[in-house]
Tab-separated table of C-alpha atoms in Angstrom:
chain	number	residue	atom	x	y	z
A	1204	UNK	CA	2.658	-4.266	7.505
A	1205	UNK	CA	-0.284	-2.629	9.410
A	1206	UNK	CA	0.162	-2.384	12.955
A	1207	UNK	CA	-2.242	-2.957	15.563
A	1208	UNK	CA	-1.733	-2.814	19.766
A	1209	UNK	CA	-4.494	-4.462	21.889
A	1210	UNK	CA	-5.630	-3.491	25.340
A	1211	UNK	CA	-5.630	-7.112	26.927
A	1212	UNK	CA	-5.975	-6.247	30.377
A	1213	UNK	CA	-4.833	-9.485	31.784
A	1214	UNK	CA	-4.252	-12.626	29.960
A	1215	UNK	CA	-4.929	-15.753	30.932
A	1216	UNK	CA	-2.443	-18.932	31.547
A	1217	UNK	CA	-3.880	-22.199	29.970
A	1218	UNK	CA	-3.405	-25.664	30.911
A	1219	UNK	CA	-5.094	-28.202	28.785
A	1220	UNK	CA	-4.557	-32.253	29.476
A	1221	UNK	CA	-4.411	-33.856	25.968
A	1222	UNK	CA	-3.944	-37.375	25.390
A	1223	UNK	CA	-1.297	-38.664	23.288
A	1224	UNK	CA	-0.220	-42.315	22.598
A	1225	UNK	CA	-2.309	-43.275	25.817
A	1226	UNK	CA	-0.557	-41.097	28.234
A	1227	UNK	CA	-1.555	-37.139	29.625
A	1228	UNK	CA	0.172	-34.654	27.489
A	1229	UNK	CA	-0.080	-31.096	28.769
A	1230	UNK	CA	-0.255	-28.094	27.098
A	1231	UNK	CA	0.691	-24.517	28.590
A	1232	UNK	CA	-0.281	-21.338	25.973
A	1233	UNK	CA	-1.766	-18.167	26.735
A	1234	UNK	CA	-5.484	-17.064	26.827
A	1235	UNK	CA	-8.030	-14.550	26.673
A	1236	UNK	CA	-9.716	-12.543	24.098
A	1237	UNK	CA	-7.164	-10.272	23.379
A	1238	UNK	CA	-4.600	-12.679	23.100
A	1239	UNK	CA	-7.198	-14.951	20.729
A	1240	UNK	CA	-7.282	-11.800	18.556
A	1241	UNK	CA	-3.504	-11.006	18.457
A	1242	UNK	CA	-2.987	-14.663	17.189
A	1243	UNK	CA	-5.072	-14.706	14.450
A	1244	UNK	CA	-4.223	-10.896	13.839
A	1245	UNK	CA	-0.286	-11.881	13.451
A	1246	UNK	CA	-1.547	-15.232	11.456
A	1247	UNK	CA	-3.252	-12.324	8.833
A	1248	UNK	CA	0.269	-10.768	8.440
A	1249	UNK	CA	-0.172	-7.864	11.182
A	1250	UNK	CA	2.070	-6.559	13.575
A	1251	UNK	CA	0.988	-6.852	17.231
A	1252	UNK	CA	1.641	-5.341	20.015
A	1253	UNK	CA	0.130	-6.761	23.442
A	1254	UNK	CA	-0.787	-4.412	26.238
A	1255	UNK	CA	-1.092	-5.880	29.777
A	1256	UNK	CA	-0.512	-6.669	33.295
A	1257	UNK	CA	0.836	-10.355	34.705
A	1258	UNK	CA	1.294	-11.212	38.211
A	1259	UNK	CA	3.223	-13.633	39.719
A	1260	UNK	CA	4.667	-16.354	38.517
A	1261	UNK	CA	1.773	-17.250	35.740
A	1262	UNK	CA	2.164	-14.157	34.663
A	1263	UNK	CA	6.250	-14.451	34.327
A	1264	UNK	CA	5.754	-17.865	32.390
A	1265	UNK	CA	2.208	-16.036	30.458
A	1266	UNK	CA	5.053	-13.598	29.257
A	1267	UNK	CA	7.256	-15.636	28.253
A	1268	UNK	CA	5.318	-17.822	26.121
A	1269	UNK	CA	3.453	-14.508	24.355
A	1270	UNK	CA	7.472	-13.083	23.451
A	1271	UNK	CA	7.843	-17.130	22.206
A	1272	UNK	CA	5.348	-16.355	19.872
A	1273	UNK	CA	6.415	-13.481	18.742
A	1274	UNK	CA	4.224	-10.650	20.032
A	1275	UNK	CA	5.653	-7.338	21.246
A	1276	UNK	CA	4.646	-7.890	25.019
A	1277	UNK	CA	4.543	-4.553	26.931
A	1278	UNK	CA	3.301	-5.621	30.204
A	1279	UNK	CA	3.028	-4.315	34.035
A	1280	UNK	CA	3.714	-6.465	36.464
A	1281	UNK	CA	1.574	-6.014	39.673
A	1282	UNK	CA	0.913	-8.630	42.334
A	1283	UNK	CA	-1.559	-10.638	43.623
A	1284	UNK	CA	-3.370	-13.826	41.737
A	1285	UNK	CA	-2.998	-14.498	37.986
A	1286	UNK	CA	-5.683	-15.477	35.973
A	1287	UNK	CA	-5.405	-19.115	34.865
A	1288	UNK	CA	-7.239	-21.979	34.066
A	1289	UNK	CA	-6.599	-25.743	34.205
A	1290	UNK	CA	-8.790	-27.819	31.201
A	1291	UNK	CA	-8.943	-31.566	31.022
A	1292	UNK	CA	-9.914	-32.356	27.149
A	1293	UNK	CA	-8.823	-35.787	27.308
A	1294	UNK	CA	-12.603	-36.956	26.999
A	1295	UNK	CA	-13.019	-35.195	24.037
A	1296	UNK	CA	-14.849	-32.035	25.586
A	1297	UNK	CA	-12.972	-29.638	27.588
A	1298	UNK	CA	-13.840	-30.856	31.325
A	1299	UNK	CA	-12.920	-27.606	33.668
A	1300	UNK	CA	-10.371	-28.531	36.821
A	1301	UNK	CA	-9.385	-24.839	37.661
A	1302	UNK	CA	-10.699	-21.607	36.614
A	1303	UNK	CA	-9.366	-18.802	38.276
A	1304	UNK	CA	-10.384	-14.648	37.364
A	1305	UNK	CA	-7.081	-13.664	39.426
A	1306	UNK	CA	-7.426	-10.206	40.767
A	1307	UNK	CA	-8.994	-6.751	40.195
A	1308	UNK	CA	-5.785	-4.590	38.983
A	1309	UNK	CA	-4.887	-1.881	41.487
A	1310	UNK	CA	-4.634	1.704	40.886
A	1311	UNK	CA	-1.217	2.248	40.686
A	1312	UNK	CA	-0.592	-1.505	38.114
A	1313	UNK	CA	-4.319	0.823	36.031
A	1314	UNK	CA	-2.135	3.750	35.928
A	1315	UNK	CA	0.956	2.496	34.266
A	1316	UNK	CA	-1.406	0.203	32.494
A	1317	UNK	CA	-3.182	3.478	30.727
A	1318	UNK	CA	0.005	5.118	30.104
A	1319	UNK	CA	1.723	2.285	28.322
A	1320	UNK	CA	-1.242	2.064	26.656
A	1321	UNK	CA	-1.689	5.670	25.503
A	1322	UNK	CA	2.367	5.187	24.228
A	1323	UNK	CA	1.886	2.278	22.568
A	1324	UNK	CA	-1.174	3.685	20.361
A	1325	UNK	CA	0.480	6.661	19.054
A	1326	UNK	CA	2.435	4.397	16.291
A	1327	UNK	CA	-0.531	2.309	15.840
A	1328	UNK	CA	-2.478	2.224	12.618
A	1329	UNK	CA	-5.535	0.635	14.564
A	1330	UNK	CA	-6.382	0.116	18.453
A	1331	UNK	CA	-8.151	-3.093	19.559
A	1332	UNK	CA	-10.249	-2.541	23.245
A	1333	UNK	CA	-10.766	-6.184	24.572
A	1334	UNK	CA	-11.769	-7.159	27.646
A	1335	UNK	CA	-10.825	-9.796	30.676
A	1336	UNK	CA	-11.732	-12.666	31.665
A	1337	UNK	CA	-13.109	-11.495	35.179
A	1338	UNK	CA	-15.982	-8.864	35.944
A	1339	UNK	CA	-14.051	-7.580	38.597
A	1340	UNK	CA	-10.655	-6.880	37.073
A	1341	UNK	CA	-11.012	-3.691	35.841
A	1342	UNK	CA	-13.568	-0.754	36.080
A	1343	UNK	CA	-15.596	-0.485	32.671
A	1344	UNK	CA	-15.300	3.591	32.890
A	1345	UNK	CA	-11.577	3.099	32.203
A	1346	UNK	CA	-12.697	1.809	28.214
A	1347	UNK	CA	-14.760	5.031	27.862
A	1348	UNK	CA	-11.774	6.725	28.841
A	1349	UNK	CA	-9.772	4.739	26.416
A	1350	UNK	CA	-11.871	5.080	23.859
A	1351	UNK	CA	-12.222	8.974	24.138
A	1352	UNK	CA	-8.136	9.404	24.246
A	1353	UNK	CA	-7.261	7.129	21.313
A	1354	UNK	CA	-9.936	9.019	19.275
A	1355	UNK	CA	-7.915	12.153	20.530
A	1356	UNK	CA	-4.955	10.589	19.314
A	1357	UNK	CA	-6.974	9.645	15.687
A	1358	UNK	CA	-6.232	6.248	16.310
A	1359	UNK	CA	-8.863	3.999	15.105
A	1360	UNK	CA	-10.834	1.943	18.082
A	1361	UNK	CA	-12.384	-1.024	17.503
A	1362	UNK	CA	-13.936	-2.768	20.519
A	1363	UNK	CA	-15.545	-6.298	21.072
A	1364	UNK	CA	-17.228	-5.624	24.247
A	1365	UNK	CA	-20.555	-6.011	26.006
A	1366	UNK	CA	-22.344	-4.899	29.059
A	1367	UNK	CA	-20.993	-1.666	31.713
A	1368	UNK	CA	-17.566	-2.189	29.276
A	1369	UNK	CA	-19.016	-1.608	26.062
A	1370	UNK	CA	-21.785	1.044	27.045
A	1371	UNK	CA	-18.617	3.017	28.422
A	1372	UNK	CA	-16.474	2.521	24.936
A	1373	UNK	CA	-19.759	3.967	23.386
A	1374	UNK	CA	-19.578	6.631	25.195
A	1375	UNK	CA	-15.764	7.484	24.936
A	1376	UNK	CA	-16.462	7.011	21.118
A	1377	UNK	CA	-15.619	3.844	18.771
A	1378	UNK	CA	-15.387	3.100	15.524
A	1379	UNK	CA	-15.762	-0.264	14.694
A	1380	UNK	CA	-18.208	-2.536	16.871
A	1381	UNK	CA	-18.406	-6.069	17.082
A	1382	UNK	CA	-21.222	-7.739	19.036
A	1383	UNK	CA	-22.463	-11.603	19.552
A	1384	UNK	CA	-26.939	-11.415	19.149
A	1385	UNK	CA	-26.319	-12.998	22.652
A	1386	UNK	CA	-24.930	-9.953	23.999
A	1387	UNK	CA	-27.307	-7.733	22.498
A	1388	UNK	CA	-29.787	-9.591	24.050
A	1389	UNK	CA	-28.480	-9.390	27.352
A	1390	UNK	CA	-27.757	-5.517	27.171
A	1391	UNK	CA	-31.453	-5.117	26.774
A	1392	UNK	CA	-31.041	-3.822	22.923
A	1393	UNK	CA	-32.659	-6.450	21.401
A	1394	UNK	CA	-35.373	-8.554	22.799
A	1395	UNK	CA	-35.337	-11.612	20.465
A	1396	UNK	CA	-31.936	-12.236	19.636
A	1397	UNK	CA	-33.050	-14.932	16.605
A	1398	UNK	CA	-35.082	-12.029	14.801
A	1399	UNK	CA	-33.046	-10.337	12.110
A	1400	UNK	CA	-35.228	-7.110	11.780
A	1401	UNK	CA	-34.281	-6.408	15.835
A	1402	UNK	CA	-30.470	-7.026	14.992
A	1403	UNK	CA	-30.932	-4.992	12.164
A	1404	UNK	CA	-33.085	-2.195	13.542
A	1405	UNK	CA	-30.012	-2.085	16.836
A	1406	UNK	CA	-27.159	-2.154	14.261
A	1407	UNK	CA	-28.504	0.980	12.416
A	1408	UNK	CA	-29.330	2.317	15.813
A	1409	UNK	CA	-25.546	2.674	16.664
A	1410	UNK	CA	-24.214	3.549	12.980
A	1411	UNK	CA	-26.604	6.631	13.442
A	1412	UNK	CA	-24.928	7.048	17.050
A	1413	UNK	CA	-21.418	7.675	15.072
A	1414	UNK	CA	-19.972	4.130	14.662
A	1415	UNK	CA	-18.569	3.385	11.304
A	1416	UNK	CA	-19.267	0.116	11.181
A	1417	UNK	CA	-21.481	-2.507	13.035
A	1418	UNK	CA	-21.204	-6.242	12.933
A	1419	UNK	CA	-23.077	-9.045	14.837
A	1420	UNK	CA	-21.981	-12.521	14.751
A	1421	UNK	CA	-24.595	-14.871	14.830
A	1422	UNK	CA	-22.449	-18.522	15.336
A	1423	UNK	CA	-23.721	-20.603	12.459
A	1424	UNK	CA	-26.448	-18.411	11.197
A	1425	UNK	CA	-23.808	-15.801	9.709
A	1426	UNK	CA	-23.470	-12.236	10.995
A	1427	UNK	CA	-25.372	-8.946	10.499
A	1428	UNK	CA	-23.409	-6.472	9.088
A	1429	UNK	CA	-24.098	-2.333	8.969
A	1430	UNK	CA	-22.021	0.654	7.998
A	1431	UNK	CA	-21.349	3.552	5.931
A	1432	UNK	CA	-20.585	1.077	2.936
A	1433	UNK	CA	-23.594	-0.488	2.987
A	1434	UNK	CA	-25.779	-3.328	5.160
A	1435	UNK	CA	-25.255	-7.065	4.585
A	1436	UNK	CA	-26.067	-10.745	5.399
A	1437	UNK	CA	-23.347	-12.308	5.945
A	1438	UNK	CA	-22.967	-16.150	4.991
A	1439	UNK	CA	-19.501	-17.872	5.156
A	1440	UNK	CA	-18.792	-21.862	4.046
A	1441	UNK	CA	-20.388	-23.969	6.813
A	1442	UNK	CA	-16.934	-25.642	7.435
A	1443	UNK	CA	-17.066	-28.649	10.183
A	1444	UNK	CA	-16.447	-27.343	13.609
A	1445	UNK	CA	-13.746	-29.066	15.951
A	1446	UNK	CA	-13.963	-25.730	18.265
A	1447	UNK	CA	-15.969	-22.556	18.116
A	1448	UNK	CA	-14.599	-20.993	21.149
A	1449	UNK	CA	-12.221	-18.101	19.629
A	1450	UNK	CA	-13.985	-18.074	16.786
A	1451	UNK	CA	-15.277	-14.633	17.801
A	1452	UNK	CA	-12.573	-13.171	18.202
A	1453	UNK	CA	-11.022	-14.703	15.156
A	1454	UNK	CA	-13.835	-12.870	13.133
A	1455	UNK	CA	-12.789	-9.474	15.160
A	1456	UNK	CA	-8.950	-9.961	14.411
A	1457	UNK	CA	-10.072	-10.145	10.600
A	1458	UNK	CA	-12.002	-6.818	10.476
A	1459	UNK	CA	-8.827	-5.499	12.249
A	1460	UNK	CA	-6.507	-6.518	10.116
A	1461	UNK	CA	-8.019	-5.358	6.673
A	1462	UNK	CA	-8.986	-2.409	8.437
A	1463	UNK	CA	-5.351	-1.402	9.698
A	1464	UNK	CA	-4.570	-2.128	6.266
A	1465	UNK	CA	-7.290	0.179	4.825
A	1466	UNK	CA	-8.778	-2.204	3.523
A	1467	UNK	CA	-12.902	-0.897	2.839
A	1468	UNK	CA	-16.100	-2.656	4.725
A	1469	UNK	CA	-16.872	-5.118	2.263
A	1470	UNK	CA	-13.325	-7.040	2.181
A	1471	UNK	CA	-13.261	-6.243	5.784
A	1472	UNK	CA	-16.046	-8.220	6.589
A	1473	UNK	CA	-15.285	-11.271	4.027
A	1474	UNK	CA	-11.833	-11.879	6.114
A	1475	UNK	CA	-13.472	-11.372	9.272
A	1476	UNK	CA	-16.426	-14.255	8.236
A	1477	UNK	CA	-13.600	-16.498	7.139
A	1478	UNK	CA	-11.181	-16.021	9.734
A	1479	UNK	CA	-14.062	-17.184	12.348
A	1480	UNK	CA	-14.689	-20.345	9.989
A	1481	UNK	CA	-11.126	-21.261	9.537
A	1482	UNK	CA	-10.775	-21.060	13.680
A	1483	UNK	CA	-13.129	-23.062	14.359
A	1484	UNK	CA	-12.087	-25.955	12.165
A	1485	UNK	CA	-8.695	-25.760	14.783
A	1486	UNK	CA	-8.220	-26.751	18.178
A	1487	UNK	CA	-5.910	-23.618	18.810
A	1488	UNK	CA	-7.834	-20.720	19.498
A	1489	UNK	CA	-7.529	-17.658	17.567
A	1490	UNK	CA	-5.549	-20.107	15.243
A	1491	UNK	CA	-5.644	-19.956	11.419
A	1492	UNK	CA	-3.480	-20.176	8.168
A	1493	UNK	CA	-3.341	-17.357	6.487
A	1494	UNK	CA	-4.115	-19.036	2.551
A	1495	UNK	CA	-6.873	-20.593	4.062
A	1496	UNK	CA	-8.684	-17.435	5.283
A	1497	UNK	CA	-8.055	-15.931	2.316
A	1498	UNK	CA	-9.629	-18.307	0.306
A	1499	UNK	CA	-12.403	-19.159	2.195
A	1500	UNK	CA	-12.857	-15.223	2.399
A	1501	UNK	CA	-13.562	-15.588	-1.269
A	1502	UNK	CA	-16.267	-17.808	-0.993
A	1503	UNK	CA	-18.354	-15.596	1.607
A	1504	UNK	CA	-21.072	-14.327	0.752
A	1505	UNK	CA	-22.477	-10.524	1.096
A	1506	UNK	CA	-26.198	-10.226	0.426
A	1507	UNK	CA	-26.942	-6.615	0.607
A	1508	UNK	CA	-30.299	-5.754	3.459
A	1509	UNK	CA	-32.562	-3.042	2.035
A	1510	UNK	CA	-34.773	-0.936	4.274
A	1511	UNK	CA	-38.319	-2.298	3.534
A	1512	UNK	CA	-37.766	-5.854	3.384
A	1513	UNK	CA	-34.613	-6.859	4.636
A	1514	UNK	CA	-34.994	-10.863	2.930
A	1515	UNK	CA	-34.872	-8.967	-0.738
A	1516	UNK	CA	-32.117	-8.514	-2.596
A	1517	UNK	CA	-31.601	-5.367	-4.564
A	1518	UNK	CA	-32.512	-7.245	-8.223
A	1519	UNK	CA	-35.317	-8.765	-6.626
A	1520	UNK	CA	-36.538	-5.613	-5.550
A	1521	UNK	CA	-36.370	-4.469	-9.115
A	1522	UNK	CA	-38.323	-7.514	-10.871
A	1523	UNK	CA	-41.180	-6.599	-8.279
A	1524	UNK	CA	-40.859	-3.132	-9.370
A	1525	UNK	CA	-41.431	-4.133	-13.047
A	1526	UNK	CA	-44.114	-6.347	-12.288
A	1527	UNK	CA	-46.184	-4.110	-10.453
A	1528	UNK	CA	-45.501	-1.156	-13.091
């Protein structure tokens, strides 16, 4: 069973107001993209380890609920605010009561924070950098940091980040990337995030900075895939959505898991595509059946980009060829 530990600086506590038989029924779980990713992650047959801070008494119950499930939990408790959110869904859509960031984590709660961290990884076969909730609750140079001492540790790093956070992994050194267009767009590396030769052209623009592999999601439209393995358009089942928040990082928790598994690009990316459809056919975030992913993973398809026109396949390529000879 691969192992995997995930830098979840501080999880969230959810509250969501259901409605069941005509009267509220609440629902407390735990939140946040590192928590999305551990769920799907342990749902794919990995073990998980959790590293974070809680505070106060969210955090206590946040704790308690991510042990329930069965994650190892090594967390620093530190004071202060907790993030949490309170969502009424009772319409239908998720109507927002409450949503707090909590606080920035001190220095002392960042040191032990680091160090647990840095333990953790060393019986890792894989190291997941995701981020929180809140701009403010931790300093983006501490992922290039990260990054640079789990590389010293040859510990692979895989990061889901954007903005200060994921220029500062890049720096540090990564080795898997995974990126919405959106957030390429708003880093300034793409300009149009709808045209596939800029998400292309940026993908192959960090694989030739040193990351092994590149992957943009793209919602519906599929994701954009680059690496030492090869470059692909990526097309899963267009399943009926229920909820495509976690799907993200339901797609990330799939690369993960083959990865830690050493599993190569191309299955990889197939488990990734169909963990991110499976999610968002679920109300649970980062939710999914394992036999489900797996055969929906079969059904996704990888049409390979070439350099000069990236809408050809390689056969294609080679009828043209004959025709013009």
């Amino acid at each position: 069973m691969p192992r995997v530990v995930i830098f979840a600086p501080a999880p969230m506590l959810t509250v969501t107001i259901e409605e069941l038989h005509g009267e509220p029924d609440v629902h407390l779980h735990v939140g946040g993209q590192g928590v999305w990713q551990a769920r799907m992650l342990e749902a794919l047959g990995a073990d998980v380890a959790i590293v974070c801070t809680v505070t106060g008494e969210a955090g206590s119950v946040s704790r308690h609920l991510l042990e329930g499930e069965g994650f190892e939990v090594v967390a620093i408790e530190r004071e202060g605010s907790s993030p949490a959110y309170i969502h009424d869904r009772r319409g239908g859509e998720r109507e927002p009561i409450v949503e707090a960031q909590g606080e920035p984590i001190s220095r002392h709660a960042l040191d032990a924070l680091y160090s647990a961290m840095l333990s953790e990884a060393t019986g890792a076969d894989l190291v997941i950098l995701s981020g929180p909730d809140g701009d403010e609750t931790i300093e983006a140079d501490v992922y290039r940091r990260l990054a640079s001492d789990m590389r010293e540790l040859e510990k692979p790093v895989l990061v889901d980040l954007a903005g200060p956070r994921l220029e500062a992994a890049l720096e540090g050194g990564v080795d898997v990337l995974k990126v919405s267009h959106e957030e390429l767009v708003a880093d300034g590396r793409v300009e149009d995030g709808e045209d596939e030769q800029q998400l292309l052209a940026a993908a192959r623009e960090l694989v030739a900075g040193g990351i092994e592999l590149v992957a943009i999601t793209r919602a519906a439209e599929g994701s954009i895939v680059v690496g030492e393995q090869g470059s692909w358009r990526v097309t899963a089942p267009e399943l009926e959505p229920v909820d495509t928040r976690g799907a993200g990082d339901s797609y990330t928790a799939g690369l993960a898991a083959v990865l830690a598994s050493g599993g190569d690009h191309a299955e990889a990316v197939r488990t990734a595509a169909a963990a991110g459809a499976v999610n968002a056919t679920r109300r649970g975030l980062g939710t999914g059946d394992a036999a489900a992913v797996r055969a929906i993973a079969e059904r996704v398809q990888l049409e390979e980009l070439g350099r000069a026109d990236d809408r050809t396949t390689d056969g294609q390529k080679d009828e043209q060829k004959d025709e013009d000879d």
